[in-house]
Amino acid sequence: MASTRRKVLKVITGGVGLLATAAASGATWMSLKSRDKPIGFGVVDDEPAAGKLPPTKQCGAQPPTLAQTAGPFYTPDTPHRANLREPGMKGQPLSIEGRVLTTDCEPVTGAVVDVWSCDADGVYDNEGYTLRGHVFTDADGHYRIETIRPRHYGGGGFVRTPHIHVKVHGQGTRLLTTQLYFPREPRNKNDSIFDKSLLMRTKTDGDGSLKGRFDFVLESVA
Ligand code: FE
């Protein structure tokens, strides 16, 4: 891929019409505090989402991805970056990639994929943006983000199995807030929020890193 990254400024609106005009540089992530609010505009990351894992499912008419709670640890206005890992950061490297599609299986170009999780000790950074960031889908609806496999957290009868929080929104689609899960994780069965439809496909590479794949399906809005 050429070193230059083609960036296409797109205006993304919610159900209430045009939110804002494009700024001269970079992406702006508007505050996102409810699933019904518009979320701003972004820059399409026109980079290939090279992956060895197959798509989550074959295309065709399909139901929207299940929505789940954002939980108490969402922070708006995250950095626009594909790599959330930092030098020396503890934890198994994890890449997540896939596509953002409509229920009619059309790719959603320029959709925002905003990701956050706790760290390998089960702790969220609620002061800054550690393990928080967003990317935009390319012309085929692909996204890719680099992070680490988060730890479980909770106690005293409240268990959160390892999960990745995500908000996904495209032009003309309803904002999706949900969570992604890991297959073969024994704590899944003890987490009342867990849903198997949100399991990533994963594989471990020879270097010990984990690759996850998940395709999001968004509802279109009139
Ligand atoms: Fe969480």
PDB file of C-alpha atoms and ligand atoms in Angstrom:
ATOM      1  CA  MET A   1       0.000   0.000   0.000  1.00  0.00           C
ATOM      2  CA  ALA A   2       1.317   3.386  -0.823  1.00  0.00           C
ATOM      3  CA  SER A   3       2.715   5.263   2.101  1.00  0.00           C
ATOM      4  CA  THR A   4       0.342   8.085   1.581  1.00  0.00           C
ATOM      5  CA  ARG A   5      -2.950   7.533   3.211  1.00  0.00           C
ATOM      6  CA  ARG A   6      -5.873   8.885   1.304  1.00  0.00           C
ATOM      7  CA  LYS A   7      -8.141  10.587   3.692  1.00  0.00           C
ATOM      8  CA  VAL A   8     -11.629  11.384   2.699  1.00  0.00           C
ATOM      9  CA  LEU A   9     -13.474  13.721   4.907  1.00  0.00           C
ATOM     10  CA  LYS A  10     -16.975  12.547   5.425  1.00  0.00           C
ATOM     11  CA  VAL A  11     -19.761  14.084   7.319  1.00  0.00           C
ATOM     12  CA  ILE A  12     -21.517  11.603   9.509  1.00  0.00           C
ATOM     13  CA  THR A  13     -24.862  12.544  10.853  1.00  0.00           C
ATOM     14  CA  GLY A  14     -27.282  10.995  13.232  1.00  0.00           C
ATOM     15  CA  GLY A  15     -31.008  10.969  12.939  1.00  0.00           C
ATOM     16  CA  VAL A  16     -31.275  14.688  13.469  1.00  0.00           C
ATOM     17  CA  GLY A  17     -29.595  15.880  10.342  1.00  0.00           C
ATOM     18  CA  LEU A  18     -26.298  17.434   9.477  1.00  0.00           C
ATOM     19  CA  LEU A  19     -24.194  17.887  12.535  1.00  0.00           C
ATOM     20  CA  ALA A  20     -21.317  20.027  11.498  1.00  0.00           C
ATOM     21  CA  THR A  21     -19.240  21.127   8.598  1.00  0.00           C
ATOM     22  CA  ALA A  22     -15.884  19.536   8.091  1.00  0.00           C
ATOM     23  CA  ALA A  23     -12.973  21.110   9.840  1.00  0.00           C
ATOM     24  CA  ALA A  24      -9.795  21.918   7.976  1.00  0.00           C
ATOM     25  CA  SER A  25      -7.712  19.166   9.474  1.00  0.00           C
ATOM     26  CA  GLY A  26      -8.080  15.865  11.165  1.00  0.00           C
ATOM     27  CA  ALA A  27     -11.064  14.174  12.595  1.00  0.00           C
ATOM     28  CA  THR A  28     -13.207  15.479  15.340  1.00  0.00           C
ATOM     29  CA  TRP A  29     -14.991  13.067  17.562  1.00  0.00           C
ATOM     30  CA  MET A  30     -18.026  14.769  18.964  1.00  0.00           C
ATOM     31  CA  SER A  31     -19.266  13.885  22.375  1.00  0.00           C
ATOM     32  CA  LEU A  32     -21.115  10.646  22.321  1.00  0.00           C
ATOM     33  CA  LYS A  33     -23.121  10.120  25.424  1.00  0.00           C
ATOM     34  CA  SER A  34     -26.230   8.415  24.198  1.00  0.00           C
ATOM     35  CA  ARG A  35     -26.973   6.060  21.389  1.00  0.00           C
ATOM     36  CA  ASP A  36     -29.341   8.504  19.743  1.00  0.00           C
ATOM     37  CA  LYS A  37     -27.036  11.465  19.452  1.00  0.00           C
ATOM     38  CA  PRO A  38     -25.112  12.360  16.338  1.00  0.00           C
ATOM     39  CA  ILE A  39     -21.463  11.593  16.662  1.00  0.00           C
ATOM     40  CA  GLY A  40     -19.590  13.874  14.361  1.00  0.00           C
ATOM     41  CA  PHE A  41     -17.528  13.487  11.280  1.00  0.00           C
ATOM     42  CA  GLY A  42     -14.427  11.622  10.508  1.00  0.00           C
ATOM     43  CA  VAL A  43     -11.681  10.696   8.145  1.00  0.00           C
ATOM     44  CA  VAL A  44     -11.829   7.473   6.182  1.00  0.00           C
ATOM     45  CA  ASP A  45      -8.791   5.341   6.832  1.00  0.00           C
ATOM     46  CA  ASP A  46      -8.154   4.123   3.326  1.00  0.00           C
ATOM     47  CA  GLU A  47      -5.850   1.331   4.329  1.00  0.00           C
ATOM     48  CA  PRO A  48      -6.292  -2.349   3.573  1.00  0.00           C
ATOM     49  CA  ALA A  49      -7.516  -4.460   6.425  1.00  0.00           C
ATOM     50  CA  ALA A  50      -5.333  -7.419   5.578  1.00  0.00           C
ATOM     51  CA  GLY A  51      -6.413 -10.457   7.474  1.00  0.00           C
ATOM     52  CA  LYS A  52      -6.139 -14.184   7.398  1.00  0.00           C
ATOM     53  CA  LEU A  53      -9.384 -14.929   9.133  1.00  0.00           C
ATOM     54  CA  PRO A  54     -12.530 -15.385   7.105  1.00  0.00           C
ATOM     55  CA  PRO A  55     -15.448 -12.991   7.392  1.00  0.00           C
ATOM     56  CA  THR A  56     -17.722 -13.485  10.371  1.00  0.00           C
ATOM     57  CA  LYS A  57     -20.587 -14.598   8.174  1.00  0.00           C
ATOM     58  CA  GLN A  58     -21.591 -14.745   4.567  1.00  0.00           C
ATOM     59  CA  CYS A  59     -23.283 -11.695   3.174  1.00  0.00           C
ATOM     60  CA  GLY A  60     -27.001 -11.627   2.743  1.00  0.00           C
ATOM     61  CA  ALA A  61     -29.927 -10.105   4.555  1.00  0.00           C
ATOM     62  CA  GLN A  62     -28.880 -10.232   8.162  1.00  0.00           C
ATOM     63  CA  PRO A  63     -30.048  -8.942  11.510  1.00  0.00           C
ATOM     64  CA  PRO A  64     -28.287  -5.992  13.096  1.00  0.00           C
ATOM     65  CA  THR A  65     -25.572  -6.700  15.624  1.00  0.00           C
ATOM     66  CA  LEU A  66     -26.916  -7.003  19.140  1.00  0.00           C
ATOM     67  CA  ALA A  67     -26.618  -3.805  21.173  1.00  0.00           C
ATOM     68  CA  GLN A  68     -25.251  -3.923  24.698  1.00  0.00           C
ATOM     69  CA  THR A  69     -24.613  -1.422  27.437  1.00  0.00           C
ATOM     70  CA  ALA A  70     -21.677   0.969  27.196  1.00  0.00           C
ATOM     71  CA  GLY A  71     -21.131   0.454  30.896  1.00  0.00           C
ATOM     72  CA  PRO A  72     -19.836   3.173  33.194  1.00  0.00           C
ATOM     73  CA  PHE A  73     -16.364   3.610  31.701  1.00  0.00           C
ATOM     74  CA  TYR A  74     -16.950   5.245  28.331  1.00  0.00           C
ATOM     75  CA  THR A  75     -14.958   8.377  27.571  1.00  0.00           C
ATOM     76  CA  PRO A  76     -15.916  10.518  24.545  1.00  0.00           C
ATOM     77  CA  ASP A  77     -13.564  12.347  22.203  1.00  0.00           C
ATOM     78  CA  THR A  78     -11.073   9.507  21.916  1.00  0.00           C
ATOM     79  CA  PRO A  79      -7.940   9.837  19.770  1.00  0.00           C
ATOM     80  CA  HIS A  80      -8.082   8.873  16.108  1.00  0.00           C
ATOM     81  CA  ARG A  81      -5.571   6.043  16.013  1.00  0.00           C
ATOM     82  CA  ALA A  82      -5.498   2.401  14.994  1.00  0.00           C
ATOM     83  CA  ASN A  83      -2.887   1.313  17.508  1.00  0.00           C
ATOM     84  CA  LEU A  84      -3.898   1.547  21.140  1.00  0.00           C
ATOM     85  CA  ARG A  85      -0.903  -0.413  22.403  1.00  0.00           C
ATOM     86  CA  GLU A  86       1.890   1.496  24.023  1.00  0.00           C
ATOM     87  CA  PRO A  87       5.550   0.526  24.419  1.00  0.00           C
ATOM     88  CA  GLY A  88       6.036  -1.808  27.340  1.00  0.00           C
ATOM     89  CA  MET A  89       2.341  -2.304  27.836  1.00  0.00           C
ATOM     90  CA  LYS A  90       1.468  -5.545  29.592  1.00  0.00           C
ATOM     91  CA  GLY A  91      -0.857  -7.986  27.911  1.00  0.00           C
ATOM     92  CA  GLN A  92      -1.313 -10.223  24.899  1.00  0.00           C
ATOM     93  CA  PRO A  93      -1.286  -8.179  21.683  1.00  0.00           C
ATOM     94  CA  LEU A  94      -4.668  -8.304  19.996  1.00  0.00           C
ATOM     95  CA  SER A  95      -5.732  -7.067  16.584  1.00  0.00           C
ATOM     96  CA  ILE A  96      -9.397  -6.799  15.758  1.00  0.00           C
ATOM     97  CA  GLU A  97     -10.604  -6.351  12.249  1.00  0.00           C
ATOM     98  CA  GLY A  98     -13.644  -6.855  10.130  1.00  0.00           C
ATOM     99  CA  ARG A  99     -16.217  -4.930   8.197  1.00  0.00           C
ATOM    100  CA  VAL A 100     -19.103  -2.649   8.965  1.00  0.00           C
ATOM    101  CA  LEU A 101     -22.136  -3.567   6.903  1.00  0.00           C
ATOM    102  CA  THR A 102     -25.768  -2.673   6.647  1.00  0.00           C
ATOM    103  CA  THR A 103     -28.480  -5.265   7.124  1.00  0.00           C
ATOM    104  CA  ASP A 104     -28.556  -5.446   3.310  1.00  0.00           C
ATOM    105  CA  CYS A 105     -24.874  -6.325   3.372  1.00  0.00           C
ATOM    106  CA  GLU A 106     -23.693  -3.039   1.911  1.00  0.00           C
ATOM    107  CA  PRO A 107     -20.351  -1.806   3.243  1.00  0.00           C
ATOM    108  CA  VAL A 108     -20.521   1.312   5.376  1.00  0.00           C
ATOM    109  CA  THR A 109     -17.706   3.588   4.292  1.00  0.00           C
ATOM    110  CA  GLY A 110     -16.317   6.097   6.756  1.00  0.00           C
ATOM    111  CA  ALA A 111     -18.081   4.550   9.731  1.00  0.00           C
ATOM    112  CA  VAL A 112     -16.607   5.373  13.121  1.00  0.00           C
ATOM    113  CA  VAL A 113     -15.405   2.394  15.154  1.00  0.00           C
ATOM    114  CA  ASP A 114     -14.624   3.594  18.666  1.00  0.00           C
ATOM    115  CA  VAL A 115     -13.026   1.014  20.965  1.00  0.00           C
ATOM    116  CA  TRP A 116     -12.219   0.949  24.655  1.00  0.00           C
ATOM    117  CA  SER A 117     -11.293  -1.696  27.185  1.00  0.00           C
ATOM    118  CA  CYS A 118      -9.622  -2.269  30.500  1.00  0.00           C
ATOM    119  CA  ASP A 119      -5.993  -3.324  30.610  1.00  0.00           C
ATOM    120  CA  ALA A 120      -4.349  -6.640  31.379  1.00  0.00           C
ATOM    121  CA  ASP A 121      -4.973  -6.017  35.086  1.00  0.00           C
ATOM    122  CA  GLY A 122      -8.679  -5.341  34.619  1.00  0.00           C
ATOM    123  CA  VAL A 123      -8.331  -1.580  35.111  1.00  0.00           C
ATOM    124  CA  TYR A 124      -9.831   1.172  32.936  1.00  0.00           C
ATOM    125  CA  ASP A 125      -8.051   4.449  32.371  1.00  0.00           C
ATOM    126  CA  ASN A 126     -10.811   6.875  33.298  1.00  0.00           C
ATOM    127  CA  GLU A 127      -8.502   9.882  33.405  1.00  0.00           C
ATOM    128  CA  GLY A 128      -6.867   9.610  29.994  1.00  0.00           C
ATOM    129  CA  TYR A 129      -7.135   7.626  26.804  1.00  0.00           C
ATOM    130  CA  THR A 130      -5.101   4.506  27.446  1.00  0.00           C
ATOM    131  CA  LEU A 131      -6.613   1.664  25.401  1.00  0.00           C
ATOM    132  CA  ARG A 132      -9.133   4.046  23.876  1.00  0.00           C
ATOM    133  CA  GLY A 133      -9.297   5.198  20.288  1.00  0.00           C
ATOM    134  CA  HIS A 134     -11.267   5.213  17.095  1.00  0.00           C
ATOM    135  CA  VAL A 135     -10.758   4.458  13.410  1.00  0.00           C
ATOM    136  CA  PHE A 136     -12.871   4.905  10.301  1.00  0.00           C
ATOM    137  CA  THR A 137     -13.815   2.199   7.842  1.00  0.00           C
ATOM    138  CA  ASP A 138     -12.330   2.240   4.353  1.00  0.00           C
ATOM    139  CA  ALA A 139     -14.199   2.105   1.066  1.00  0.00           C
ATOM    140  CA  ASP A 140     -15.052  -1.568   1.616  1.00  0.00           C
ATOM    141  CA  GLY A 141     -16.229  -1.031   5.150  1.00  0.00           C
ATOM    142  CA  HIS A 142     -13.072  -2.524   6.666  1.00  0.00           C
ATOM    143  CA  TYR A 143     -11.642  -1.500   9.991  1.00  0.00           C
ATOM    144  CA  ARG A 144      -8.670  -2.688  11.994  1.00  0.00           C
ATOM    145  CA  ILE A 145      -7.494  -1.800  15.455  1.00  0.00           C
ATOM    146  CA  GLU A 146      -4.548  -2.932  17.553  1.00  0.00           C
ATOM    147  CA  THR A 147      -4.952  -3.342  21.270  1.00  0.00           C
ATOM    148  CA  ILE A 148      -4.350  -5.942  23.984  1.00  0.00           C
ATOM    149  CA  ARG A 149      -6.514  -8.705  25.325  1.00  0.00           C
ATOM    150  CA  PRO A 150      -8.181  -7.225  28.403  1.00  0.00           C
ATOM    151  CA  ARG A 151      -8.481  -9.064  31.691  1.00  0.00           C
ATOM    152  CA  HIS A 152     -11.731  -9.983  33.375  1.00  0.00           C
ATOM    153  CA  TYR A 153     -12.851  -7.848  36.295  1.00  0.00           C
ATOM    154  CA  GLY A 154     -15.418  -7.786  39.038  1.00  0.00           C
ATOM    155  CA  GLY A 155     -15.902  -9.824  42.133  1.00  0.00           C
ATOM    156  CA  GLY A 156     -18.370 -10.664  44.833  1.00  0.00           C
ATOM    157  CA  GLY A 157     -20.753 -12.350  42.442  1.00  0.00           C
ATOM    158  CA  PHE A 158     -20.345  -9.740  39.696  1.00  0.00           C
ATOM    159  CA  VAL A 159     -18.168 -11.059  36.921  1.00  0.00           C
ATOM    160  CA  ARG A 160     -17.230  -9.344  33.695  1.00  0.00           C
ATOM    161  CA  THR A 161     -15.625 -11.776  31.365  1.00  0.00           C
ATOM    162  CA  PRO A 162     -12.926 -10.269  29.124  1.00  0.00           C
ATOM    163  CA  HIS A 163     -14.595  -7.978  26.586  1.00  0.00           C
ATOM    164  CA  ILE A 164     -13.975  -5.088  24.236  1.00  0.00           C
ATOM    165  CA  HIS A 165     -16.392  -2.174  24.263  1.00  0.00           C
ATOM    166  CA  VAL A 166     -17.235  -0.567  20.959  1.00  0.00           C
ATOM    167  CA  LYS A 167     -19.428   2.105  19.412  1.00  0.00           C
ATOM    168  CA  VAL A 168     -19.992   1.957  15.676  1.00  0.00           C
ATOM    169  CA  HIS A 169     -21.748   4.584  13.633  1.00  0.00           C
ATOM    170  CA  GLY A 170     -21.938   5.357   9.955  1.00  0.00           C
ATOM    171  CA  GLN A 171     -23.700   7.859   7.807  1.00  0.00           C
ATOM    172  CA  GLY A 172     -27.333   6.866   7.580  1.00  0.00           C
ATOM    173  CA  THR A 173     -27.045   4.134  10.179  1.00  0.00           C
ATOM    174  CA  ARG A 174     -28.156   3.868  13.760  1.00  0.00           C
ATOM    175  CA  LEU A 175     -25.430   4.126  16.369  1.00  0.00           C
ATOM    176  CA  LEU A 176     -24.499   0.710  17.699  1.00  0.00           C
ATOM    177  CA  THR A 177     -23.066   0.351  21.187  1.00  0.00           C
ATOM    178  CA  THR A 178     -21.988  -3.160  22.028  1.00  0.00           C
ATOM    179  CA  GLN A 179     -19.238  -5.427  23.347  1.00  0.00           C
ATOM    180  CA  LEU A 180     -17.101  -8.154  21.799  1.00  0.00           C
ATOM    181  CA  TYR A 181     -16.131 -11.380  23.505  1.00  0.00           C
ATOM    182  CA  PHE A 182     -13.501 -14.095  23.274  1.00  0.00           C
ATOM    183  CA  PRO A 183     -14.267 -17.709  22.426  1.00  0.00           C
ATOM    184  CA  ARG A 184     -13.080 -20.453  24.767  1.00  0.00           C
ATOM    185  CA  GLU A 185     -13.101 -18.026  27.692  1.00  0.00           C
ATOM    186  CA  PRO A 186     -14.449 -19.941  30.713  1.00  0.00           C
ATOM    187  CA  ARG A 187     -15.775 -16.799  32.412  1.00  0.00           C
ATOM    188  CA  ASN A 188     -18.222 -16.163  29.583  1.00  0.00           C
ATOM    189  CA  LYS A 189     -20.721 -18.491  31.219  1.00  0.00           C
ATOM    190  CA  ASN A 190     -20.609 -16.520  34.472  1.00  0.00           C
ATOM    191  CA  ASP A 191     -21.172 -13.099  32.916  1.00  0.00           C
ATOM    192  CA  SER A 192     -24.852 -12.170  32.686  1.00  0.00           C
ATOM    193  CA  ILE A 193     -24.132  -9.585  29.960  1.00  0.00           C
ATOM    194  CA  PHE A 194     -22.254 -11.991  27.678  1.00  0.00           C
ATOM    195  CA  ASP A 195     -23.970 -13.022  24.450  1.00  0.00           C
ATOM    196  CA  LYS A 196     -22.548 -15.617  22.102  1.00  0.00           C
ATOM    197  CA  SER A 197     -23.612 -13.646  19.025  1.00  0.00           C
ATOM    198  CA  LEU A 198     -20.881 -11.174  19.959  1.00  0.00           C
ATOM    199  CA  LEU A 199     -18.055 -13.683  20.006  1.00  0.00           C
ATOM    200  CA  MET A 200     -15.111 -12.773  17.815  1.00  0.00           C
ATOM    201  CA  ARG A 201     -13.437 -15.380  15.687  1.00  0.00           C
ATOM    202  CA  THR A 202      -9.937 -15.575  17.002  1.00  0.00           C
ATOM    203  CA  LYS A 203      -6.666 -17.275  16.227  1.00  0.00           C
ATOM    204  CA  THR A 204      -3.328 -17.137  17.940  1.00  0.00           C
ATOM    205  CA  ASP A 205      -0.343 -16.378  15.773  1.00  0.00           C
ATOM    206  CA  GLY A 206       3.050 -17.997  16.109  1.00  0.00           C
ATOM    207  CA  ASP A 207       4.367 -14.950  17.940  1.00  0.00           C
ATOM    208  CA  GLY A 208       1.701 -15.350  20.609  1.00  0.00           C
ATOM    209  CA  SER A 209      -0.425 -12.440  19.461  1.00  0.00           C
ATOM    210  CA  LEU A 210      -4.133 -12.844  19.016  1.00  0.00           C
ATOM    211  CA  LYS A 211      -6.132 -11.965  15.923  1.00  0.00           C
ATOM    212  CA  GLY A 212      -9.833 -11.336  16.237  1.00  0.00           C
ATOM    213  CA  ARG A 213     -12.401 -10.826  13.553  1.00  0.00           C
ATOM    214  CA  PHE A 214     -15.890  -9.399  13.828  1.00  0.00           C
ATOM    215  CA  ASP A 215     -18.240  -7.863  11.268  1.00  0.00           C
ATOM    216  CA  PHE A 216     -20.722  -5.317  12.568  1.00  0.00           C
ATOM    217  CA  VAL A 217     -24.168  -5.042  11.024  1.00  0.00           C
ATOM    218  CA  LEU A 218     -25.872  -1.689  11.419  1.00  0.00           C
ATOM    219  CA  GLU A 219     -29.485  -0.708  10.957  1.00  0.00           C
ATOM    220  CA  SER A 220     -30.138   1.928   8.356  1.00  0.00           C
ATOM    221  CA  VAL A 221     -32.141   4.972   9.376  1.00  0.00           C
ATOM    222  CA  ALA A 222     -34.405   6.913   7.075  1.00  0.00           C
TER     223      ALA A 222
HETATM  224 FE    FE B   1     -16.194  -3.179  30.585  1.00  0.00          FE
END
